[in-house]
XYZ file of C-alpha atoms in Angstrom:
369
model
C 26.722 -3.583 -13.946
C 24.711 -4.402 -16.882
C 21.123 -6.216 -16.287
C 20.274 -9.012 -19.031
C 16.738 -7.993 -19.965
C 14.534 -11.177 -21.061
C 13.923 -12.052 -24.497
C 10.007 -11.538 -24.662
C 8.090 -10.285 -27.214
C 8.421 -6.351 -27.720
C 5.422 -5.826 -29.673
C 3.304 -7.377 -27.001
C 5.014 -4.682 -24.083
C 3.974 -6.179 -20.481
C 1.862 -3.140 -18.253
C 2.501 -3.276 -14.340
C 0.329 -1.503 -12.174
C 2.054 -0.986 -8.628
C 0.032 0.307 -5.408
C -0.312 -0.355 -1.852
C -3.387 -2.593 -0.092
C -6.639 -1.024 -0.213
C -5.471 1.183 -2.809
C -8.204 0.424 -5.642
C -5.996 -1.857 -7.518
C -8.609 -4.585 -8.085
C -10.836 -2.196 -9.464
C -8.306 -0.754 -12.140
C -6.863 -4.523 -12.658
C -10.297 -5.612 -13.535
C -10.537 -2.783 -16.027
C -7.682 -4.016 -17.927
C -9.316 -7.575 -17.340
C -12.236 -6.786 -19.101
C -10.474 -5.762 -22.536
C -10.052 -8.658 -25.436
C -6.544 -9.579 -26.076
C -5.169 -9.156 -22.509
C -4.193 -11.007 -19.905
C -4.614 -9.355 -16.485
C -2.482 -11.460 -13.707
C -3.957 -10.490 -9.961
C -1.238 -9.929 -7.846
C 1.551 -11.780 -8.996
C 3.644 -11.691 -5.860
C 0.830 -13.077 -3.970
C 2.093 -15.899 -1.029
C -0.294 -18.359 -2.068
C 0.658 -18.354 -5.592
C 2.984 -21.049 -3.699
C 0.355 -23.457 -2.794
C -2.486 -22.637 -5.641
C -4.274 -25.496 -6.858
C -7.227 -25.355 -9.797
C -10.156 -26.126 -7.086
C -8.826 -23.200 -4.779
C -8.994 -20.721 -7.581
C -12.308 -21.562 -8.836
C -13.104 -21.050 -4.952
C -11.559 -17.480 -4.655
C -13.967 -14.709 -6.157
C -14.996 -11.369 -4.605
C -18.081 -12.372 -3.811
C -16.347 -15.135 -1.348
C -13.706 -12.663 0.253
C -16.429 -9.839 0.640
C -13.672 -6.966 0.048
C -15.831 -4.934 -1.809
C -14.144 -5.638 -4.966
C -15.444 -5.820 -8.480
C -15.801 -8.825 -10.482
C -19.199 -10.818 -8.888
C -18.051 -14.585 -9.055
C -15.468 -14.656 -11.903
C -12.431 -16.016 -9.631
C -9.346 -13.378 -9.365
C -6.580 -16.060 -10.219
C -7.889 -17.521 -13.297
C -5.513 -16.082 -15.624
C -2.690 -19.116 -13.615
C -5.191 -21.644 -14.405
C -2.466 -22.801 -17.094
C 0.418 -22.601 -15.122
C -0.577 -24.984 -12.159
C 2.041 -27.576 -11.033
C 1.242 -31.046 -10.723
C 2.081 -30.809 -7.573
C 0.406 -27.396 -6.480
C 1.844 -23.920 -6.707
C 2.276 -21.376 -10.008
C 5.363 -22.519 -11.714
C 8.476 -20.862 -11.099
C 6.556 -18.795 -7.915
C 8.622 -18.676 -4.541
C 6.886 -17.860 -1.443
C 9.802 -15.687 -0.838
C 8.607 -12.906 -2.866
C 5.702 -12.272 -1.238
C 7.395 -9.861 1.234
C 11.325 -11.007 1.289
C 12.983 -7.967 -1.593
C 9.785 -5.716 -1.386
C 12.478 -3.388 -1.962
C 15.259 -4.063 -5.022
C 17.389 -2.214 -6.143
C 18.191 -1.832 -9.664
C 21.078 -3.790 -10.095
C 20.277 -6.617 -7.254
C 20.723 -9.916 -9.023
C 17.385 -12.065 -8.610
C 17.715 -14.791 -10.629
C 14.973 -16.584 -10.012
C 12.149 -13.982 -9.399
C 13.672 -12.412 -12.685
C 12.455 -16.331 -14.503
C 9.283 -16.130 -12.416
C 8.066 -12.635 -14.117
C 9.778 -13.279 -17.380
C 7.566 -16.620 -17.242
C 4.254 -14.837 -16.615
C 5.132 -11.928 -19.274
C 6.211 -14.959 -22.231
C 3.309 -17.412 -21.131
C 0.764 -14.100 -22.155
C 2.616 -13.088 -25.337
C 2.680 -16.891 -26.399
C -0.707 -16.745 -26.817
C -1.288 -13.135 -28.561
C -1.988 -11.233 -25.457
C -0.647 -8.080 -23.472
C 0.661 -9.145 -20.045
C -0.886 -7.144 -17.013
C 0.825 -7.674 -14.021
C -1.267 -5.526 -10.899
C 0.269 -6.401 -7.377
C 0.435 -4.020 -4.396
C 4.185 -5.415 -3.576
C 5.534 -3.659 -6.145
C 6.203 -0.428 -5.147
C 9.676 -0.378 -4.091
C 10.947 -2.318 -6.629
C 9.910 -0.726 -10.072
C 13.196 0.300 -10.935
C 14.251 -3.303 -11.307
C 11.027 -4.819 -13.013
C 11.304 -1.647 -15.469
C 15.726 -2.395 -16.256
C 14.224 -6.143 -16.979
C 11.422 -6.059 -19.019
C 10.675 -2.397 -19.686
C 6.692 -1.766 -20.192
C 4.500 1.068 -19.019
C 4.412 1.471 -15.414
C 1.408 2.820 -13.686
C 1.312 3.655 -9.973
C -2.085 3.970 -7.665
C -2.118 6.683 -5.155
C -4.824 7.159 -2.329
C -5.250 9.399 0.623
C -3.370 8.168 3.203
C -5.822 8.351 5.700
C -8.308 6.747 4.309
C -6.021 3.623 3.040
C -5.258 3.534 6.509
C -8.875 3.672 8.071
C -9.472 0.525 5.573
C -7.043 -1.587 6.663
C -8.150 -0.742 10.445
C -11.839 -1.232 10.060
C -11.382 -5.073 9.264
C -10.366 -5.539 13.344
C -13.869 -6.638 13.589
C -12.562 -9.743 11.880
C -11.541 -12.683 14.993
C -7.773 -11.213 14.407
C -5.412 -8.241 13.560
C -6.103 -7.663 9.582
C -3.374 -8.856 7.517
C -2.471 -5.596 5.929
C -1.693 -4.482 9.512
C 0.495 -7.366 10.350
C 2.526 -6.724 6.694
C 3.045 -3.578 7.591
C 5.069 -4.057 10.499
C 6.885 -6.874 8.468
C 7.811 -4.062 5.563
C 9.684 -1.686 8.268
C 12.109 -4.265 7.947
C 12.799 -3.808 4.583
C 13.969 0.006 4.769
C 17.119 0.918 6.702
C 15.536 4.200 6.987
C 13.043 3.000 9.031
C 15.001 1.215 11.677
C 15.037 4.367 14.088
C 11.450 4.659 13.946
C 11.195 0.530 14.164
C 13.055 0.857 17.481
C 10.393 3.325 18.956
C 7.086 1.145 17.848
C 8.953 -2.173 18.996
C 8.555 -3.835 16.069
C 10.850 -7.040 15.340
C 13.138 -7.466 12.531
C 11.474 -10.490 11.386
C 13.974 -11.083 8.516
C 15.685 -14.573 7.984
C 12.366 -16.055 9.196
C 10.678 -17.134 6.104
C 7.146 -15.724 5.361
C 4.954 -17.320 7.942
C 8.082 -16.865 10.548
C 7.495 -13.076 9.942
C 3.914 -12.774 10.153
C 4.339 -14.378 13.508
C 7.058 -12.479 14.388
C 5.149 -9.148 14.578
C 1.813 -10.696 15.525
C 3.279 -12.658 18.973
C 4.436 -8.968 19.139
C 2.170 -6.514 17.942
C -1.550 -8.203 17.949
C -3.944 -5.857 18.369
C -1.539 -2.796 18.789
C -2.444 0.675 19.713
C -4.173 2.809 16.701
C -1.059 5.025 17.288
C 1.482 2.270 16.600
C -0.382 0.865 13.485
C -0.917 4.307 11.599
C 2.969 5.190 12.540
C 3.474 1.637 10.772
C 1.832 2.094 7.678
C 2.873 5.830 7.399
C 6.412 5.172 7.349
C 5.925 2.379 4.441
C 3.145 4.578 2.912
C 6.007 7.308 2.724
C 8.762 5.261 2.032
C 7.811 3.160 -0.720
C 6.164 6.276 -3.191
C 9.359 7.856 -2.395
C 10.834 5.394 -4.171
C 8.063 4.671 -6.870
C 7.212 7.886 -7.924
C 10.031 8.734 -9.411
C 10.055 5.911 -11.874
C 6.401 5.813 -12.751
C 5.591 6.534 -16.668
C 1.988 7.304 -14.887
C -0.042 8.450 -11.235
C -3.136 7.860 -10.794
C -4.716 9.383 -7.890
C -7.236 7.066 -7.776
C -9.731 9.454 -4.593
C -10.060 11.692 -7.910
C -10.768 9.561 -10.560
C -13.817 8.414 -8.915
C -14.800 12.079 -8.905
C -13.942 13.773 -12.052
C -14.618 13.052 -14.846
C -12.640 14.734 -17.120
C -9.149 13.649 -15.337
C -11.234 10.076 -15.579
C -10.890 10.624 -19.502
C -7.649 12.233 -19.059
C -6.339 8.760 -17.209
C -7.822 6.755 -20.073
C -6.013 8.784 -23.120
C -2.850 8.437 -20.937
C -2.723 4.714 -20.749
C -4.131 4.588 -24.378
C -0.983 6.735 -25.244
C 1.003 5.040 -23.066
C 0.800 1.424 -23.775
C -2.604 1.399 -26.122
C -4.742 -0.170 -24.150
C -8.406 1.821 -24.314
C -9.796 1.592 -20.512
C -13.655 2.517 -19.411
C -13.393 4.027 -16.190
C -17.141 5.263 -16.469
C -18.759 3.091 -13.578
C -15.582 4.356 -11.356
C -16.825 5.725 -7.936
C -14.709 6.968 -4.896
C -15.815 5.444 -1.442
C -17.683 7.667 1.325
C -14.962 8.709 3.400
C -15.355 7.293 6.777
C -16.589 9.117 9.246
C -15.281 7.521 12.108
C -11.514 7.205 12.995
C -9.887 5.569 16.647
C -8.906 8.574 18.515
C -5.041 8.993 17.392
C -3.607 12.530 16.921
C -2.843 11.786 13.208
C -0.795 15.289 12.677
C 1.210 15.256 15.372
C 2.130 11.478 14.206
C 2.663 12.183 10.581
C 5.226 14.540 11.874
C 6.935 12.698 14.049
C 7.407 9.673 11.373
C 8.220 12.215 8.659
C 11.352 13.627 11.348
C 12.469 9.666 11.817
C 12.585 8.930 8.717
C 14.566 12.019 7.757
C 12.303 12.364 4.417
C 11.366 15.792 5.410
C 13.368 17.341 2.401
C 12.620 14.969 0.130
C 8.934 15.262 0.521
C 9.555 19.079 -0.165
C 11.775 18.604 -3.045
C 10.026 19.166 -6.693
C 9.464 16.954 -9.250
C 7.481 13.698 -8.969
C 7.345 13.204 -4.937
C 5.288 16.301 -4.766
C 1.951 14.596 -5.575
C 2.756 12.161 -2.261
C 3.245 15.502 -0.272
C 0.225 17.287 -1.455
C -1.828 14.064 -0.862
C 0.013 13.362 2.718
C -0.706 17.152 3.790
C -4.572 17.275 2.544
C -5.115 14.091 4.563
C -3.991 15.483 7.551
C -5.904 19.051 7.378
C -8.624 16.952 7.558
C -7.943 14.195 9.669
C -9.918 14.396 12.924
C -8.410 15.129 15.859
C -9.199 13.379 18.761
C -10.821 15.599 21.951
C -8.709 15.909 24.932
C -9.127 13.444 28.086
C -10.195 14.021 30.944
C -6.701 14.428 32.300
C -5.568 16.838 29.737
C -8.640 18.633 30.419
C -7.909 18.890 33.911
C -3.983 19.806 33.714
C -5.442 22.565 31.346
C -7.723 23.687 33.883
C -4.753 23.469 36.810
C -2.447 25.716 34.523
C -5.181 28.481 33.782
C -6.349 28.887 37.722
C -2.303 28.987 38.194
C -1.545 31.460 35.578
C -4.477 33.591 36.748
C -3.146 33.384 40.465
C 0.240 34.321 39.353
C -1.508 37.579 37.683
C -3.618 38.834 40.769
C -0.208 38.717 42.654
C 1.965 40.813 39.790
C -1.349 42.884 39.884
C -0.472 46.626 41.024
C -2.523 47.651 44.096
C -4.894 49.929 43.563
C -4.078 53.547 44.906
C -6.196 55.005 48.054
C -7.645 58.312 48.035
């Protein structure tokens, strides 16, 4: 099947930047945001791209969301201010693509989230400036963006863990944290994870429309176990740089750049090279690692999603997946394990005093005289 690729301007080359939530992608969007000549679109796919209006932007800035993401009170959609409806919403944007295709195939016909991109990628060059599109929805569907409209493709990689423990920590919030919930909604998407879907009893939400499958898995799934979220966001963690990796003209492993320097300068030649585009990653710092982490044993579970998934040979194979093994199998040598209850303790106890029981019998008497 051939894909029609859109007409755009190819010496004005769009750059995507693909990663999961809480995967640093504000900070390296806002890097590219920062250069003359380029316009940086933040996240793209976002659901309420649907409903934006010009006073809600000028509302939305890091310092209002307190993520912990860079850019002080600059707001994160301005780069749509020109392509507000009269009526409300980005033009061309369907709430659809929020979550509905996270995953599409290369030669899945899309016709009108094809328009919506080529849109944001001609609206840029129009005006004399590189296209940026960062969105962490992206992942499984590079393939098709990159068949389409070509450009430099850069994917964001983080420990596992650590992603993980970010998305968990906002439960303090009055609800279950909407990376959580998407998480759960994403299983869906991959046939491969239907097995393990089954065993965490989350609901195919599809054919529900986007607030039908957030509330689908939340009526469902509020407040779930540790156990059951991590298995969640493992399997989509897994899943989607399966499919990514391969197709990415770059990795950035974004726990290192914030600690060495020279692959810092190494990322920047890359994506000079690559698209020529001159980033400063200078003021780029990795987060403390947390020190605290719900009591889930986190090998034992990495396992056991790795066997339902069946991805245990591709995560061995060579080639591009082996960065996501390396970074999958350093997070769990150090993930903490959790101490054993009190039951556990005591079943341990029971076996020893049985097993030294069942010795003093087997014991040979001693001889007399």
């Amino acid at each position: 099947m051939s894909v029609p690729v859109a007409s755009l301007d190819s010496a004005l080359p769009p750059v995507f930047v693909h990663s999961g939530w809480r995967c640093s992608s504000t900070y390296i969007w806002s890097r590219f945001r920062a250069l003359a000549g380029v316009r940086a679109y933040y996240e793209p796919w976002h659901e309420h791209l649907q409903t934006m209006t010009h006073e809600i932007i000028a509302r939305e800035t890091p310092e209002h969301t307190r993520l912990r993401h860079p850019g002080g009170d600059r707001p994160y959609l301005a780069e749509f201010s020109d392509l507000i409806t009269p009526q409300g919403g980005v033009a061309g944007y369907h709430e659809r693509f929020a979550l509905d295709g996270y995953r599409l195939a290369a030669e899945q016909d899309d016709p009108e989230q094809q328009a919506y991109a080529a849109g944001l990628i001609d609206h840029a060059q129009a005006q004399g400036e590189v296209p940026v599109l960062a969105c962490c929805r992206t992942l499984g569907k590079i393939e098709w963006l990159r068949r389409r409209f070509g450009g430099f493709h850069i994917v964001l990689i983080r420990d596992p863990l650590q992603q993980w423990l970010s998305f968990y920590s906002l439960r303090k919030r009055p609800r279950p944290t909407y990376f959580e919930i998407c998480q759960y909604v994403l299983m869906a998407e991959f046939a491969e994870a239907d097995s393990l879907r089954g065993d965490l009893k989350v609901p195919d939400s599809r054919g529900h429309g986007f607030a039908g499958r957030l509330a689908a898995v939340r009526r469902r799934l509020k407040r779930a176990p540790a156990k059951v979220s991590f298995a969640a966001f493992l399997s989509i963690y897994i899943l989607s740089y399966l499919q990514a990796l391969p197709e990415a003209d770059l990795v950035i492993d974004v726990d290192r750049l914030g600690r060495d320097a020279d692959y810092r300068a190494a990322v920047s030649q890359a994506i000079e090279a690559g698209c020529g585009l001159s980033l400063d990653f200078s003021d780029c710092r990795t987060p403390e690692p947390r020190e605290t982490a719900p009591p889930v044993r986190y090998r034992q579970m990495s396992r056991r999603v790795v066997e339902r998934l069946d991805t245990r040979g591709a995560l061995a194979a060579p080639g591009a997946t082996a960065l996501l093994f390396g970074k999958l199998a350093r997070a769990m040598v150090d993930a903490p394990e959790p101490p054993p209850s009190a039951w556990r303790t005591l079943v341990s106890w029971l076996r020893g005093q049985r097993d030294g029981m069942a010795q003093a019998v087997t014991r040979p008497a001693p001889r007399l005289g």
